[in-house]
């Protein structure tokens, strides 16, 4: 069975870039444009990995991460925060919300691929 990766980002350019990067990874990509969609798709699709932006309208990535990592159905799905918010306080807060890792934007393509391979 193929793996699934949920990518949550409100920036269409970022979504496209990450999609292109992951096109060679043996996984189905599921895209969401904001935190609320991310939560819904996580529950519907039960992906193997979630890449989550932080700064988004409606529900931000930290709140979405907290909901996903605290719900019984989705708590075991690793969430990797991919964000321009990369101060030490942001990293600590991401961990407190249940994130397994954090990648700072702009990221090196190899770093993102390495993290994806680590969790798949």
PDB file of C-alpha atoms in Angstrom:
ATOM      1  CA  UNK A   1       0.000   0.000   0.000  1.00  0.00           C
ATOM      2  CA  UNK A   2       1.295   3.417  -0.924  1.00  0.00           C
ATOM      3  CA  UNK A   3       2.170   5.936   1.762  1.00  0.00           C
ATOM      4  CA  UNK A   4       0.308   9.248   2.009  1.00  0.00           C
ATOM      5  CA  UNK A   5       1.759  12.685   2.733  1.00  0.00           C
ATOM      6  CA  UNK A   6      -0.519  15.589   3.613  1.00  0.00           C
ATOM      7  CA  UNK A   7       0.953  19.008   2.764  1.00  0.00           C
ATOM      8  CA  UNK A   8      -0.787  21.969   4.426  1.00  0.00           C
ATOM      9  CA  UNK A   9       0.178  25.472   3.227  1.00  0.00           C
ATOM     10  CA  UNK A  10      -1.849  28.512   2.192  1.00  0.00           C
ATOM     11  CA  UNK A  11       0.798  29.629  -0.329  1.00  0.00           C
ATOM     12  CA  UNK A  12       0.088  28.006  -3.728  1.00  0.00           C
ATOM     13  CA  UNK A  13       3.722  28.537  -4.813  1.00  0.00           C
ATOM     14  CA  UNK A  14       4.998  26.676  -1.710  1.00  0.00           C
ATOM     15  CA  UNK A  15       2.444  23.894  -2.234  1.00  0.00           C
ATOM     16  CA  UNK A  16       3.594  23.502  -5.836  1.00  0.00           C
ATOM     17  CA  UNK A  17       7.275  23.565  -4.865  1.00  0.00           C
ATOM     18  CA  UNK A  18       6.818  20.902  -2.173  1.00  0.00           C
ATOM     19  CA  UNK A  19       4.644  18.815  -4.531  1.00  0.00           C
ATOM     20  CA  UNK A  20       7.351  18.952  -7.204  1.00  0.00           C
ATOM     21  CA  UNK A  21      10.005  18.000  -4.659  1.00  0.00           C
ATOM     22  CA  UNK A  22       8.013  15.028  -3.432  1.00  0.00           C
ATOM     23  CA  UNK A  23       7.053  13.811  -6.906  1.00  0.00           C
ATOM     24  CA  UNK A  24       9.841  11.213  -6.782  1.00  0.00           C
ATOM     25  CA  UNK A  25       8.872   9.966  -3.328  1.00  0.00           C
ATOM     26  CA  UNK A  26       6.749   6.813  -3.408  1.00  0.00           C
ATOM     27  CA  UNK A  27       3.744   8.415  -1.727  1.00  0.00           C
ATOM     28  CA  UNK A  28       0.363   9.857  -2.598  1.00  0.00           C
ATOM     29  CA  UNK A  29       0.258  13.622  -2.015  1.00  0.00           C
ATOM     30  CA  UNK A  30      -2.777  15.224  -0.425  1.00  0.00           C
ATOM     31  CA  UNK A  31      -2.917  19.033  -0.399  1.00  0.00           C
ATOM     32  CA  UNK A  32      -4.716  21.405   1.947  1.00  0.00           C
ATOM     33  CA  UNK A  33      -4.799  25.206   1.745  1.00  0.00           C
ATOM     34  CA  UNK A  34      -5.291  26.009   5.443  1.00  0.00           C
ATOM     35  CA  UNK A  35      -5.230  24.524   8.917  1.00  0.00           C
ATOM     36  CA  UNK A  36      -8.939  23.671   9.002  1.00  0.00           C
ATOM     37  CA  UNK A  37      -8.675  21.765   5.707  1.00  0.00           C
ATOM     38  CA  UNK A  38      -5.547  20.103   7.072  1.00  0.00           C
ATOM     39  CA  UNK A  39      -7.401  18.827  10.141  1.00  0.00           C
ATOM     40  CA  UNK A  40     -10.298  17.542   8.006  1.00  0.00           C
ATOM     41  CA  UNK A  41      -8.034  15.824   5.480  1.00  0.00           C
ATOM     42  CA  UNK A  42      -5.923  14.288   8.258  1.00  0.00           C
ATOM     43  CA  UNK A  43      -9.072  12.676   9.698  1.00  0.00           C
ATOM     44  CA  UNK A  44     -10.394  11.601   6.263  1.00  0.00           C
ATOM     45  CA  UNK A  45      -7.175  10.319   4.723  1.00  0.00           C
ATOM     46  CA  UNK A  46      -5.103   9.254   7.765  1.00  0.00           C
ATOM     47  CA  UNK A  47      -1.800  10.145   6.069  1.00  0.00           C
ATOM     48  CA  UNK A  48       1.560   8.684   7.103  1.00  0.00           C
ATOM     49  CA  UNK A  49       3.135  12.135   7.427  1.00  0.00           C
ATOM     50  CA  UNK A  50       1.938  15.751   7.588  1.00  0.00           C
ATOM     51  CA  UNK A  51       4.000  18.764   6.483  1.00  0.00           C
ATOM     52  CA  UNK A  52       2.384  21.840   8.085  1.00  0.00           C
ATOM     53  CA  UNK A  53       2.910  25.566   7.561  1.00  0.00           C
ATOM     54  CA  UNK A  54       2.230  27.801  10.584  1.00  0.00           C
ATOM     55  CA  UNK A  55       1.061  31.190   9.315  1.00  0.00           C
ATOM     56  CA  UNK A  56      -2.314  30.506   7.680  1.00  0.00           C
ATOM     57  CA  UNK A  57      -5.796  32.054   7.798  1.00  0.00           C
ATOM     58  CA  UNK A  58      -8.572  30.603   9.971  1.00  0.00           C
ATOM     59  CA  UNK A  59      -6.682  27.900  11.900  1.00  0.00           C
ATOM     60  CA  UNK A  60      -2.912  28.359  12.121  1.00  0.00           C
ATOM     61  CA  UNK A  61      -0.492  25.458  11.874  1.00  0.00           C
ATOM     62  CA  UNK A  62       0.221  25.281  15.594  1.00  0.00           C
ATOM     63  CA  UNK A  63      -3.496  24.951  16.434  1.00  0.00           C
ATOM     64  CA  UNK A  64      -4.004  22.415  13.623  1.00  0.00           C
ATOM     65  CA  UNK A  65      -0.987  20.423  14.805  1.00  0.00           C
ATOM     66  CA  UNK A  66      -2.321  20.414  18.375  1.00  0.00           C
ATOM     67  CA  UNK A  67      -5.736  19.147  17.210  1.00  0.00           C
ATOM     68  CA  UNK A  68      -4.227  16.453  14.984  1.00  0.00           C
ATOM     69  CA  UNK A  69      -1.734  15.192  17.577  1.00  0.00           C
ATOM     70  CA  UNK A  70      -4.321  15.106  20.360  1.00  0.00           C
ATOM     71  CA  UNK A  71      -7.147  13.333  18.453  1.00  0.00           C
ATOM     72  CA  UNK A  72      -7.281   9.565  18.981  1.00  0.00           C
ATOM     73  CA  UNK A  73      -7.546   8.814  15.234  1.00  0.00           C
ATOM     74  CA  UNK A  74      -4.577  10.968  14.196  1.00  0.00           C
ATOM     75  CA  UNK A  75      -2.293  11.182  17.241  1.00  0.00           C
ATOM     76  CA  UNK A  76       0.292   8.771  15.805  1.00  0.00           C
ATOM     77  CA  UNK A  77       0.765  10.690  12.544  1.00  0.00           C
ATOM     78  CA  UNK A  78       4.059  12.613  12.630  1.00  0.00           C
ATOM     79  CA  UNK A  79       3.633  16.343  11.945  1.00  0.00           C
ATOM     80  CA  UNK A  80       6.623  18.298  10.640  1.00  0.00           C
ATOM     81  CA  UNK A  81       6.260  22.073  10.848  1.00  0.00           C
ATOM     82  CA  UNK A  82       7.599  23.850   7.730  1.00  0.00           C
ATOM     83  CA  UNK A  83       7.605  27.553   8.538  1.00  0.00           C
ATOM     84  CA  UNK A  84       9.374  30.885   8.345  1.00  0.00           C
ATOM     85  CA  UNK A  85       8.684  31.129  12.103  1.00  0.00           C
ATOM     86  CA  UNK A  86      11.904  29.515  13.248  1.00  0.00           C
ATOM     87  CA  UNK A  87      12.973  31.228  16.448  1.00  0.00           C
ATOM     88  CA  UNK A  88      13.845  29.017  19.395  1.00  0.00           C
ATOM     89  CA  UNK A  89      10.489  29.882  21.030  1.00  0.00           C
ATOM     90  CA  UNK A  90       8.681  28.737  17.860  1.00  0.00           C
ATOM     91  CA  UNK A  91      10.576  25.437  17.916  1.00  0.00           C
ATOM     92  CA  UNK A  92       9.702  24.842  21.562  1.00  0.00           C
ATOM     93  CA  UNK A  93       6.050  25.785  20.923  1.00  0.00           C
ATOM     94  CA  UNK A  94       5.912  23.428  17.907  1.00  0.00           C
ATOM     95  CA  UNK A  95       7.146  20.567  20.104  1.00  0.00           C
ATOM     96  CA  UNK A  96       4.583  21.425  22.759  1.00  0.00           C
ATOM     97  CA  UNK A  97       1.857  21.215  20.086  1.00  0.00           C
ATOM     98  CA  UNK A  98       3.011  17.698  19.205  1.00  0.00           C
ATOM     99  CA  UNK A  99       5.226  18.359  16.167  1.00  0.00           C
ATOM    100  CA  UNK A 100       7.971  15.779  15.612  1.00  0.00           C
ATOM    101  CA  UNK A 101      10.296  18.185  13.784  1.00  0.00           C
ATOM    102  CA  UNK A 102      10.570  21.667  12.353  1.00  0.00           C
ATOM    103  CA  UNK A 103      12.029  22.843   9.053  1.00  0.00           C
ATOM    104  CA  UNK A 104      12.745  26.550   8.551  1.00  0.00           C
ATOM    105  CA  UNK A 105      11.648  28.322   5.365  1.00  0.00           C
ATOM    106  CA  UNK A 106      13.343  28.903   3.065  1.00  0.00           C
ATOM    107  CA  UNK A 107      14.478  25.296   3.280  1.00  0.00           C
ATOM    108  CA  UNK A 108      17.076  23.349   1.346  1.00  0.00           C
ATOM    109  CA  UNK A 109      15.323  20.782  -0.846  1.00  0.00           C
ATOM    110  CA  UNK A 110      17.591  18.022   0.498  1.00  0.00           C
ATOM    111  CA  UNK A 111      16.666  18.885   4.085  1.00  0.00           C
ATOM    112  CA  UNK A 112      12.961  18.500   3.361  1.00  0.00           C
ATOM    113  CA  UNK A 113      13.500  15.226   1.498  1.00  0.00           C
ATOM    114  CA  UNK A 114      15.694  13.896   4.311  1.00  0.00           C
ATOM    115  CA  UNK A 115      12.987  14.652   6.894  1.00  0.00           C
ATOM    116  CA  UNK A 116      10.279  13.065   4.741  1.00  0.00           C
ATOM    117  CA  UNK A 117      12.383   9.916   4.323  1.00  0.00           C
ATOM    118  CA  UNK A 118      13.089   9.870   8.064  1.00  0.00           C
ATOM    119  CA  UNK A 119       9.380   9.708   8.909  1.00  0.00           C
ATOM    120  CA  UNK A 120       8.011   7.533   6.075  1.00  0.00           C
TER     121      UNK A 120
END
